[in-house]
Structures are given as C-alpha cells and as structure tokens.
Amino acid sequence: MPRLTEQEQQEILRYLEADKPLPDKYRFLLFEEKREVELVWNGKSNEVCNIVLPFQVIEQVDEPRAEKPAGSSTDLGLFDARGRQLKGWTNKLIWGDNKLILSSLKNGPLREEIEKQGGLKLIYIDPPFDVGADFSMDIEIGDETFTKKPNILEEIAYRDTWGKGADSFIAMIYERLVLMRDLLAEDGSIYVHMGPTVNHLVRSVLDEVFGIGSFSNELVWRRAFGHSDSTKYGIIHDVILYYGKSGRRVWNQVLQAPDKEYIETFFDQYDEVRKERYQRISLSASGLSGGGYRYEYKGVNTLWRCPIETLERHDAEGRLHWPKKQGGVPRLKRYESEYEGVPLQDIWTDISKIHNQAAELTGYATQKPEALAARIIKASSNEGDLVADFFCGSGTTAAVAEKLGRKWIVCDLGKFAVHTTRKRLIGVQRQLKDEGKDYRAFEILNLGKYERQHYIGINPNLRAVEQQKQLEEKEAAFVDLILRAYRAEKTEGFIAFHGKKAGRLVAVGPVNLPVTRLFIEEIILECRKKHITKVDILGFEFEMGLFPNVLDEARAKGIDIAPKYIPAEVFDKRAVEKNQVVFHDVAAIEVKPLVRAGKKGDRPAVAVELTDFSVFYSQDSIANAEAEIKNKGSRIVVEKGQIVKVSKDKDGVVTREVLTKEWTDWVDYWAVDFNFESKREIIRVKNEDSGEWEERWTGDYIFENEWQSFRTKKDRSLELTSAYHECAVGRRKIAVKVVDIFGNDTMTIVDVSVGKNGGKE
C-alpha cells in the first residue's frame, strides 16, 4: 500500500468516525493500481453457502406404463430387453431452492456419486433475467384459459432477484455460479443463457468466477425474425455465454448445413450444365435436426452436404471427376464422398423459437427449443456424460439429454416446473421405449422438508442442557411464526393446541415430522375432555393414508377437524407481514381397486379406478372480481375449489359461469404404485462423532411410479382406470398420487388382499 500523508490519514479517520463512505480517490491511494478488473455491487461478499441438507427421494420412475412386474435382473446388464435401466446412475429431478441444492450437491454425500460418473461435464442455465418476466401459467379449462398466479415462494424469489435492482440479481447469480464452478469437472463447461439487457453484467461475474482466460464464446441466438418496437430497434436475439473450467474441456466440433445464400449465389454463377445436375431438398426444421438444405445429384444416392465454395474449389483443383454422359455420377478423387457441413460460428440464425404447433411445446412461458439445447449438449459433452440445469423450467435440458444418451441432474424452485418436467420426461421414456432404445430411470427429490430442519437448526457445539434450551426457544419461535402467518391468536392452558382463529382452536404440527395418527388422537382426546368441537391442524406434511379415515372417526365423535398444509412461504418475513401466506386445505382422493383372476398360468392382477378428487384451492374471490371488473369485462377466479368466470355486460349486470363442470377437470396427472411400502426411503447423513456418512431410514417409503395417465398440450384426454398389473397373492398397499392442474400433489393408500384365484381374500 502506498504511503499516505498525515493529512490524508486524518481525513480517512474523520470519514470513518462519521460513518461516511470514503471519496473515490482513496480507492487508488489505498490499493495497488495494478489490479484486475472487478465487478462490485452493494453487499458483495465472498462467503458462499455451505449447508448440507439430505435429499429426500419422493418418487421414482423406472418404467413408464409398466403392466407386468419386472423380472429378475441378475443375468442382465445395465439395461433390460425393454431398454429399462436396471442399475447405475439414476437421473435426478429436484424441487427446491437451487442455492441449497447446489451447496448440498457440492458438500454432501451425493458429490461422491457425481464424481463416480466422471464429474459434471456440462451446465446449461437459463436464469430469469427479464425484469418484467411473468412467471404465471395459463391453465386450459374447457374453452377458457385461466391464469394461475405464481406460487408465493416463486413470486418472492423473483421479486428478491429484481426488487433491489441489478445488485440483487448479480448477488443471486454470483453465489450460485461459484457453487456451480466448484461442482464442474476440470474438463467441464458452463453455458449461461441471458437476454441482452443483463448480458454485460453476467459476463463480468463469469470473468470473476471462472477467470477471463476461461471465456470461450459469446454466442448470439436469433430467436425471432422480427419484432415491432416504435421506440428502438427490435430485440430479436439472446446471448449465451460459454466458459470452460480449465484449458482442457470436452469439445465436439459442431457442423452446420450450408447457408441458402451460398447456394443461390452459386446457382447464378455456375455452369448451366452442372447446375442441371443438382437437386435441392429442404431439410425439416423440426426436432433436433435444425434447418438448412441438402444437395443431391439427380438419380443417385450420394449425399452432398458442403458449402458451394468447397465444390468450386474441388472442381478448380481437378478433384471432381465429371462423366461425359448426361446425368452420370460425379466422383471426388481421393475417395472423399460426403461432407457434413461447415464449422458452426458464434451467430446462430438457423434455430427458430418454438412455434405454436410444435410437438415439444409444453406451454411454459420461458421454454427454449430442443434444437438449441441439443447443439450445446452435443458440443460440450459425450454420451454417458453427466449434464445439469439448475433453472430447469419446463425440462428442455433433461429431455434432450435423455434423448442424446446423457445422464442429468435438473432442479427448479417452482413446483409447477417440476411437475411439467416430470410429465415431459415420462413422455421421453415412452418415446424411447417405443423406438426400442435404452432409457434411464429418474427420481424426484425434495429439499423442502429438510429446509425446516435448517430453520430450526441447533448449534451442535453447545452442551446438552444448552441444546435443549435452544431447541425449546426455536420451537416456540417456530410456533409463533406459524400462528402469525395463519393470523391466529396465541392461547395458553392447552396440551395439544397453540392458538385460536374464528371460533376454532389451532394445533401446529411438528417442525420436522409429518402429522401422525398419534398426534391427531391426542388432539381428539383433549377435545373430548374440554368439549372442543372445531379444530384446525396445520402441518407441513401428513402421514400417508391418514385421510379420510381419521377425519371420519373424529366426526363420529362430534369433532370437526380441518387439516391444512403449511406452505414454505411462512419462512419469508415479508410474505408473513403482508398476509400473503395461504394455508390450503388437504385435497381428497377416492379410488376403487379392481382385482382380476389369473388366466392360463398367469398370476392375478390388480388395477385402480380413480372415482373422485376434491380440491379446495382459492385464488382471488368472486366478490372481489364483481367489485373490480368493468362493464363488458370478465375475470376467471378460483374460490373454494371451483373455477368461475365472472362477467359484466354493458349494463353492469353480473353473471357467473362455473368452468369446472366435473371433478376430473381438476386432475392433470395421476399415477399408481401397485406395491407401496416395498421400497424404503434411505437418506445419508453425517455421523457427528465419526464424521462418516451413514444411511438411515426416514420412516417413509418411495412412491414407485409404475403407471400414469396425464394431460398434455396436444392431448387433453385422461384415462380413469389403470392397466392391470400382475401381482403375487396376499395383502398389499396400493398408493395413488394425483397432481391437480396447478401442480399440487396428493396421495392416498388403499389396502388390497389378492386371493389365489384372483378375487379379494
């Protein structure tokens, strides 16, 4: 540091004592002049999240629409005869905050599994970069379209990203990029997809995180052909920033079909006799092939895919042999018979955005074309490599990776995004299975349950007595937080109850466990002792198979119990302060198991019929819509499980039209596990004494998704009876999961006993 004068030292002290920022000149006086360029933002810190939370596997899809149990795999390899994966890496779709997910991947036991796959070779991310981005979803109800508002957690996360301007966005992306860099293999690459408004800022962050020397390309993708804007030039491109972790990286040169302009110019200038021998055939712009043209000599099967100047050069060099006979087959000397195209450059104009009739369209607002993801995945990974997307949206990266034989990890904060991706990946599995190709299993993991443990986290360095005291304080703070979010008044003198609201007592479930039958039985017991008849039970999760039986038992004793889910948004102070936290009632599923006798040596089989589904979701209200809409206007609202279109005619007369005509209108997806409780959920946690990772059973089971029916953008139909599934004689539990049109999932479990002749025992 250069020597300061006495006057300069005194001036610095005065500024510090007055708690004022130093003048800019001291940046140069206090620090060396020869420094690398650095991006500075408000609140910048080099501290990076290092929390490790266990991943909870909540669902696994081994084979789509399996109708027979899997046979023994002892004599088979990685894939069975149907293409179904039997062992090895299972692809991962994770729901939760990607900062916590990245930290847990980097520092937790799953890191070892990633390294066994050769490390993470490629990361492609498309983070929310548009200040005015709308993360709502359009839901089709009959002939109408209802706009679902973002989950409050999503809304707050995105508001945090932009709420404080560019500083908050850069702070968000910086910490995540540091974690991604540390997860990447040494020969790995990262592609960051951005809009032109923030590209310059993100590039500076990438330079700082990966180093300027790791920069490879700024790729320009023309996503549209025209954009009307009366105030400026139309913005028709995005930017994709490509960096490598080190000087050595996976790289496969990408070739592009010759540009149409080259060909037209050539046809204008080239000899008419030779021109006659060409036939231009348009390539399909759909799928993964991209656009362009191919050129084929008439009457022969030799395919030419090369720029015209290359043909001219070969001809000028005497390497083209032209037969004298008209229409004869020309040959390339030195046995060169085919060209794949020209090396791809950094401006991509041959991939258009997804059109409205495309097969890959999911309806997700920020969805990118599969051809774009395919180009990146092919260039910077090889078959069998592990790729990742930590802002997965509608799941394009995972879908393309699966089609191209890559392994993958993807995640998103939005539950609807995870549900959209699940449907899309099952569709890819079905497609690959139909084509006789191999496909991998994937599992859906959750961090949400364990984020609560992080919230209630106790300092492990305290003595046992102090730990117990801190635990009690934390739990009391947790209950206060839930009551405040629920807008309930705290009560005293009860064993099971914590508050009251609108004439109903309120019980708050445990912070890190599901609400169990025992918990509810204790509530019922206190209700009978103190003549309580109305109760709300708030819980993050409820024991599987708890409802509706336990509610019927309580009702028979004169007690009205209303179970409600505590949303993750309760941990956001601003959401609580602004009364934005919505506690949803538990949906109800009714199913009918069907049992079929075995025929000709086959085992008996079971199927499931979905007979009813009730939801209680609300968004906006009819009264509010009636008060706010103008004459000749309309609004669609959701109130107590009904979607209603509220309209006003030119005279202000209000009409209401219920759009959800049948209970099936609420069902977007349902799936069956024909033998629930056959696969325990095991997590790996660190032993505090030994420091080793240990496997522990959580007490829960993994839902093995063996059959499913769901709606797509193109096909809105839904099967209500599953296929029959062969099973052994005896008792079994069948689990049925339903996901509603808003992405919320509910599960129920039924007991079935299968007799020797196929009938119920």
mmCIF file with all atom_site columns, N, CA and C in Angstrom, residues 473-512:
data_model
loop_
_atom_site.group_PDB
_atom_site.id
_atom_site.type_symbol
_atom_site.label_atom_id
_atom_site.label_alt_id
_atom_site.label_comp_id
_atom_site.label_asym_id
_atom_site.label_entity_id
_atom_site.label_seq_id
_atom_site.pdbx_PDB_ins_code
_atom_site.Cartn_x
_atom_site.Cartn_y
_atom_site.Cartn_z
_atom_site.occupancy
_atom_site.B_iso_or_equiv
_atom_site.pdbx_formal_charge
_atom_site.auth_seq_id
_atom_site.auth_comp_id
_atom_site.auth_asym_id
_atom_site.auth_atom_id
_atom_site.pdbx_PDB_model_num
ATOM 1   N N  . GLU A 1 473 ? -36.536 -22.857 22.629 1.00 0.00 ? 473 GLU A N  1
ATOM 2   C CA . GLU A 1 473 ? -36.688 -21.486 22.154 1.00 0.00 ? 473 GLU A CA 1
ATOM 3   C C  . GLU A 1 473 ? -37.005 -21.449 20.659 1.00 0.00 ? 473 GLU A C  1
ATOM 4   N N  . LYS A 1 474 ? -36.295 -22.308 19.915 1.00 0.00 ? 474 LYS A N  1
ATOM 5   C CA . LYS A 1 474 ? -36.509 -22.351 18.468 1.00 0.00 ? 474 LYS A CA 1
ATOM 6   C C  . LYS A 1 474 ? -37.920 -22.845 18.147 1.00 0.00 ? 474 LYS A C  1
ATOM 7   N N  . GLU A 1 475 ? -38.368 -23.894 18.858 1.00 0.00 ? 475 GLU A N  1
ATOM 8   C CA . GLU A 1 475 ? -39.697 -24.436 18.593 1.00 0.00 ? 475 GLU A CA 1
ATOM 9   C C  . GLU A 1 475 ? -40.781 -23.424 18.949 1.00 0.00 ? 475 GLU A C  1
ATOM 10  N N  . ALA A 1 476 ? -40.565 -22.684 20.050 1.00 0.00 ? 476 ALA A N  1
ATOM 11  C CA . ALA A 1 476 ? -41.529 -21.648 20.430 1.00 0.00 ? 476 ALA A CA 1
ATOM 12  C C  . ALA A 1 476 ? -41.575 -20.557 19.366 1.00 0.00 ? 476 ALA A C  1
ATOM 13  N N  . ALA A 1 477 ? -40.408 -20.190 18.837 1.00 0.00 ? 477 ALA A N  1
ATOM 14  C CA . ALA A 1 477 ? -40.354 -19.176 17.775 1.00 0.00 ? 477 ALA A CA 1
ATOM 15  C C  . ALA A 1 477 ? -41.034 -19.688 16.512 1.00 0.00 ? 477 ALA A C  1
ATOM 16  N N  . PHE A 1 478 ? -40.861 -20.994 16.255 1.00 0.00 ? 478 PHE A N  1
ATOM 17  C CA . PHE A 1 478 ? -41.495 -21.603 15.081 1.00 0.00 ? 478 PHE A CA 1
ATOM 18  C C  . PHE A 1 478 ? -43.021 -21.551 15.195 1.00 0.00 ? 478 PHE A C  1
ATOM 19  N N  . VAL A 1 479 ? -43.544 -21.924 16.353 1.00 0.00 ? 479 VAL A N  1
ATOM 20  C CA . VAL A 1 479 ? -44.997 -21.900 16.560 1.00 0.00 ? 479 VAL A CA 1
ATOM 21  C C  . VAL A 1 479 ? -45.526 -20.475 16.430 1.00 0.00 ? 479 VAL A C  1
ATOM 22  N N  . ASP A 1 480 ? -44.816 -19.509 17.023 1.00 0.00 ? 480 ASP A N  1
ATOM 23  C CA . ASP A 1 480 ? -45.234 -18.104 16.914 1.00 0.00 ? 480 ASP A CA 1
ATOM 24  C C  . ASP A 1 480 ? -45.275 -17.668 15.455 1.00 0.00 ? 480 ASP A C  1
ATOM 25  N N  . LEU A 1 481 ? -44.279 -18.093 14.702 1.00 0.00 ? 481 LEU A N  1
ATOM 26  C CA . LEU A 1 481 ? -44.204 -17.732 13.287 1.00 0.00 ? 481 LEU A CA 1
ATOM 27  C C  . LEU A 1 481 ? -45.407 -18.292 12.513 1.00 0.00 ? 481 LEU A C  1
ATOM 28  N N  . ILE A 1 482 ? -45.741 -19.561 12.762 1.00 0.00 ? 482 ILE A N  1
ATOM 29  C CA . ILE A 1 482 ? -46.858 -20.190 12.058 1.00 0.00 ? 482 ILE A CA 1
ATOM 30  C C  . ILE A 1 482 ? -48.175 -19.518 12.426 1.00 0.00 ? 482 ILE A C  1
ATOM 31  N N  . LEU A 1 483 ? -48.374 -19.244 13.715 1.00 0.00 ? 483 LEU A N  1
ATOM 32  C CA . LEU A 1 483 ? -49.610 -18.594 14.149 1.00 0.00 ? 483 LEU A CA 1
ATOM 33  C C  . LEU A 1 483 ? -49.743 -17.202 13.543 1.00 0.00 ? 483 LEU A C  1
ATOM 34  N N  . ARG A 1 484 ? -48.624 -16.495 13.476 1.00 0.00 ? 484 ARG A N  1
ATOM 35  C CA . ARG A 1 484 ? -48.658 -15.146 12.895 1.00 0.00 ? 484 ARG A CA 1
ATOM 36  C C  . ARG A 1 484 ? -49.013 -15.219 11.410 1.00 0.00 ? 484 ARG A C  1
ATOM 37  N N  . ALA A 1 485 ? -48.425 -16.195 10.698 1.00 0.00 ? 485 ALA A N  1
ATOM 38  C CA . ALA A 1 485 ? -48.723 -16.351 9.276  1.00 0.00 ? 485 ALA A CA 1
ATOM 39  C C  . ALA A 1 485 ? -50.174 -16.779 9.061  1.00 0.00 ? 485 ALA A C  1
ATOM 40  N N  . TYR A 1 486 ? -50.711 -17.582 9.988  1.00 0.00 ? 486 TYR A N  1
ATOM 41  C CA . TYR A 1 486 ? -52.090 -18.059 9.883  1.00 0.00 ? 486 TYR A CA 1
ATOM 42  C C  . TYR A 1 486 ? -53.091 -17.025 10.409 1.00 0.00 ? 486 TYR A C  1
ATOM 43  N N  . ARG A 1 487 ? -52.544 -15.974 11.007 1.00 0.00 ? 487 ARG A N  1
ATOM 44  C CA . ARG A 1 487 ? -53.340 -14.899 11.614 1.00 0.00 ? 487 ARG A CA 1
ATOM 45  C C  . ARG A 1 487 ? -54.238 -15.429 12.732 1.00 0.00 ? 487 ARG A C  1
ATOM 46  N N  . ALA A 1 488 ? -53.626 -16.279 13.563 1.00 0.00 ? 488 ALA A N  1
ATOM 47  C CA . ALA A 1 488 ? -54.325 -16.850 14.714 1.00 0.00 ? 488 ALA A CA 1
ATOM 48  C C  . ALA A 1 488 ? -53.798 -16.223 16.005 1.00 0.00 ? 488 ALA A C  1
ATOM 49  N N  . GLU A 1 489 ? -54.629 -16.220 17.009 1.00 0.00 ? 489 GLU A N  1
ATOM 50  C CA . GLU A 1 489 ? -54.269 -15.650 18.319 1.00 0.00 ? 489 GLU A CA 1
ATOM 51  C C  . GLU A 1 489 ? -53.696 -16.750 19.204 1.00 0.00 ? 489 GLU A C  1
ATOM 52  N N  . LYS A 1 490 ? -52.608 -16.456 19.897 1.00 0.00 ? 490 LYS A N  1
ATOM 53  C CA . LYS A 1 490 ? -51.965 -17.455 20.748 1.00 0.00 ? 490 LYS A CA 1
ATOM 54  C C  . LYS A 1 490 ? -52.833 -17.756 21.965 1.00 0.00 ? 490 LYS A C  1
ATOM 55  N N  . THR A 1 491 ? -52.850 -19.040 22.375 1.00 0.00 ? 491 THR A N  1
ATOM 56  C CA . THR A 1 491 ? -53.636 -19.452 23.540 1.00 0.00 ? 491 THR A CA 1
ATOM 57  C C  . THR A 1 491 ? -52.741 -20.121 24.575 1.00 0.00 ? 491 THR A C  1
ATOM 58  N N  . GLU A 1 492 ? -53.214 -20.202 25.808 1.00 0.00 ? 492 GLU A N  1
ATOM 59  C CA . GLU A 1 492 ? -52.497 -20.858 26.898 1.00 0.00 ? 492 GLU A CA 1
ATOM 60  C C  . GLU A 1 492 ? -53.416 -21.895 27.537 1.00 0.00 ? 492 GLU A C  1
ATOM 61  N N  . GLY A 1 493 ? -52.804 -22.825 28.283 1.00 0.00 ? 493 GLY A N  1
ATOM 62  C CA . GLY A 1 493 ? -53.589 -23.769 29.070 1.00 0.00 ? 493 GLY A CA 1
ATOM 63  C C  . GLY A 1 493 ? -54.017 -25.027 28.346 1.00 0.00 ? 493 GLY A C  1
ATOM 64  N N  . PHE A 1 494 ? -53.491 -25.248 27.150 1.00 0.00 ? 494 PHE A N  1
ATOM 65  C CA . PHE A 1 494 ? -53.821 -26.461 26.399 1.00 0.00 ? 494 PHE A CA 1
ATOM 66  C C  . PHE A 1 494 ? -52.562 -27.316 26.222 1.00 0.00 ? 494 PHE A C  1
ATOM 67  N N  . ILE A 1 495 ? -52.782 -28.619 26.050 1.00 0.00 ? 495 ILE A N  1
ATOM 68  C CA . ILE A 1 495 ? -51.662 -29.525 25.793 1.00 0.00 ? 495 ILE A CA 1
ATOM 69  C C  . ILE A 1 495 ? -51.373 -29.602 24.290 1.00 0.00 ? 495 ILE A C  1
ATOM 70  N N  . ALA A 1 496 ? -52.431 -29.769 23.482 1.00 0.00 ? 496 ALA A N  1
ATOM 71  C CA . ALA A 1 496 ? -52.258 -30.011 22.050 1.00 0.00 ? 496 ALA A CA 1
ATOM 72  C C  . ALA A 1 496 ? -52.441 -28.766 21.197 1.00 0.00 ? 496 ALA A C  1
ATOM 73  N N  . PHE A 1 497 ? -53.022 -27.708 21.762 1.00 0.00 ? 497 PHE A N  1
ATOM 74  C CA . PHE A 1 497 ? -53.375 -26.545 20.950 1.00 0.00 ? 497 PHE A CA 1
ATOM 75  C C  . PHE A 1 497 ? -52.468 -25.351 21.234 1.00 0.00 ? 497 PHE A C  1
ATOM 76  N N  . HIS A 1 498 ? -52.279 -24.558 20.197 1.00 0.00 ? 498 HIS A N  1
ATOM 77  C CA . HIS A 1 498 ? -51.367 -23.415 20.295 1.00 0.00 ? 498 HIS A CA 1
ATOM 78  C C  . HIS A 1 498 ? -52.050 -22.078 20.071 1.00 0.00 ? 498 HIS A C  1
ATOM 79  N N  . GLY A 1 499 ? -53.211 -22.074 19.414 1.00 0.00 ? 499 GLY A N  1
ATOM 80  C CA . GLY A 1 499 ? -53.864 -20.809 19.121 1.00 0.00 ? 499 GLY A CA 1
ATOM 81  C C  . GLY A 1 499 ? -55.328 -20.999 18.803 1.00 0.00 ? 499 GLY A C  1
ATOM 82  N N  . LYS A 1 500 ? -55.999 -19.891 18.451 1.00 0.00 ? 500 LYS A N  1
ATOM 83  C CA . LYS A 1 500 ? -57.400 -19.949 18.047 1.00 0.00 ? 500 LYS A CA 1
ATOM 84  C C  . LYS A 1 500 ? -57.647 -18.909 16.962 1.00 0.00 ? 500 LYS A C  1
ATOM 85  N N  . LYS A 1 501 ? -58.639 -19.237 16.108 1.00 0.00 ? 501 LYS A N  1
ATOM 86  C CA . LYS A 1 501 ? -58.970 -18.340 14.999 1.00 0.00 ? 501 LYS A CA 1
ATOM 87  C C  . LYS A 1 501 ? -60.414 -18.590 14.585 1.00 0.00 ? 501 LYS A C  1
ATOM 88  N N  . ALA A 1 502 ? -61.197 -17.524 14.596 1.00 0.00 ? 502 ALA A N  1
ATOM 89  C CA . ALA A 1 502 ? -62.584 -17.570 14.124 1.00 0.00 ? 502 ALA A CA 1
ATOM 90  C C  . ALA A 1 502 ? -63.379 -18.704 14.773 1.00 0.00 ? 502 ALA A C  1
ATOM 91  N N  . GLY A 1 503 ? -63.239 -18.839 16.098 1.00 0.00 ? 503 GLY A N  1
ATOM 92  C CA . GLY A 1 503 ? -64.002 -19.841 16.821 1.00 0.00 ? 503 GLY A CA 1
ATOM 93  C C  . GLY A 1 503 ? -63.470 -21.251 16.720 1.00 0.00 ? 503 GLY A C  1
ATOM 94  N N  . ARG A 1 504 ? -62.296 -21.425 16.132 1.00 0.00 ? 504 ARG A N  1
ATOM 95  C CA . ARG A 1 504 ? -61.692 -22.749 16.003 1.00 0.00 ? 504 ARG A CA 1
ATOM 96  C C  . ARG A 1 504 ? -60.340 -22.757 16.693 1.00 0.00 ? 504 ARG A C  1
ATOM 97  N N  . LEU A 1 505 ? -60.043 -23.832 17.408 1.00 0.00 ? 505 LEU A N  1
ATOM 98  C CA . LEU A 1 505 ? -58.721 -23.966 18.003 1.00 0.00 ? 505 LEU A CA 1
ATOM 99  C C  . LEU A 1 505 ? -57.729 -24.439 16.945 1.00 0.00 ? 505 LEU A C  1
ATOM 100 N N  . VAL A 1 506 ? -56.468 -24.063 17.148 1.00 0.00 ? 506 VAL A N  1
ATOM 101 C CA . VAL A 1 506 ? -55.434 -24.337 16.150 1.00 0.00 ? 506 VAL A CA 1
ATOM 102 C C  . VAL A 1 506 ? -54.306 -25.145 16.774 1.00 0.00 ? 506 VAL A C  1
ATOM 103 N N  . ALA A 1 507 ? -53.970 -26.265 16.142 1.00 0.00 ? 507 ALA A N  1
ATOM 104 C CA . ALA A 1 507 ? -52.825 -27.075 16.566 1.00 0.00 ? 507 ALA A CA 1
ATOM 105 C C  . ALA A 1 507 ? -51.775 -27.036 15.469 1.00 0.00 ? 507 ALA A C  1
ATOM 106 N N  . VAL A 1 508 ? -50.529 -26.751 15.847 1.00 0.00 ? 508 VAL A N  1
ATOM 107 C CA . VAL A 1 508 ? -49.426 -26.672 14.885 1.00 0.00 ? 508 VAL A CA 1
ATOM 108 C C  . VAL A 1 508 ? -48.624 -27.966 14.961 1.00 0.00 ? 508 VAL A C  1
ATOM 109 N N  . GLY A 1 509 ? -48.482 -28.634 13.843 1.00 0.00 ? 509 GLY A N  1
ATOM 110 C CA . GLY A 1 509 ? -47.742 -29.889 13.791 1.00 0.00 ? 509 GLY A CA 1
ATOM 111 C C  . GLY A 1 509 ? -46.257 -29.683 14.027 1.00 0.00 ? 509 GLY A C  1
ATOM 112 N N  . PRO A 1 510 ? -45.514 -30.773 14.180 1.00 0.00 ? 510 PRO A N  1
ATOM 113 C CA . PRO A 1 510 ? -44.073 -30.664 14.453 1.00 0.00 ? 510 PRO A CA 1
ATOM 114 C C  . PRO A 1 510 ? -43.315 -30.025 13.302 1.00 0.00 ? 510 PRO A C  1
ATOM 115 N N  . VAL A 1 511 ? -42.150 -29.448 13.628 1.00 0.00 ? 511 VAL A N  1
ATOM 116 C CA . VAL A 1 511 ? -41.391 -28.698 12.636 1.00 0.00 ? 511 VAL A CA 1
ATOM 117 C C  . VAL A 1 511 ? -40.705 -29.592 11.615 1.00 0.00 ? 511 VAL A C  1
ATOM 118 N N  . ASN A 1 512 ? -40.335 -30.807 12.007 1.00 0.00 ? 512 ASN A N  1
ATOM 119 C CA . ASN A 1 512 ? -39.562 -31.637 11.079 1.00 0.00 ? 512 ASN A CA 1
ATOM 120 C C  . ASN A 1 512 ? -40.117 -33.052 10.924 1.00 0.00 ? 512 ASN A C  1
#
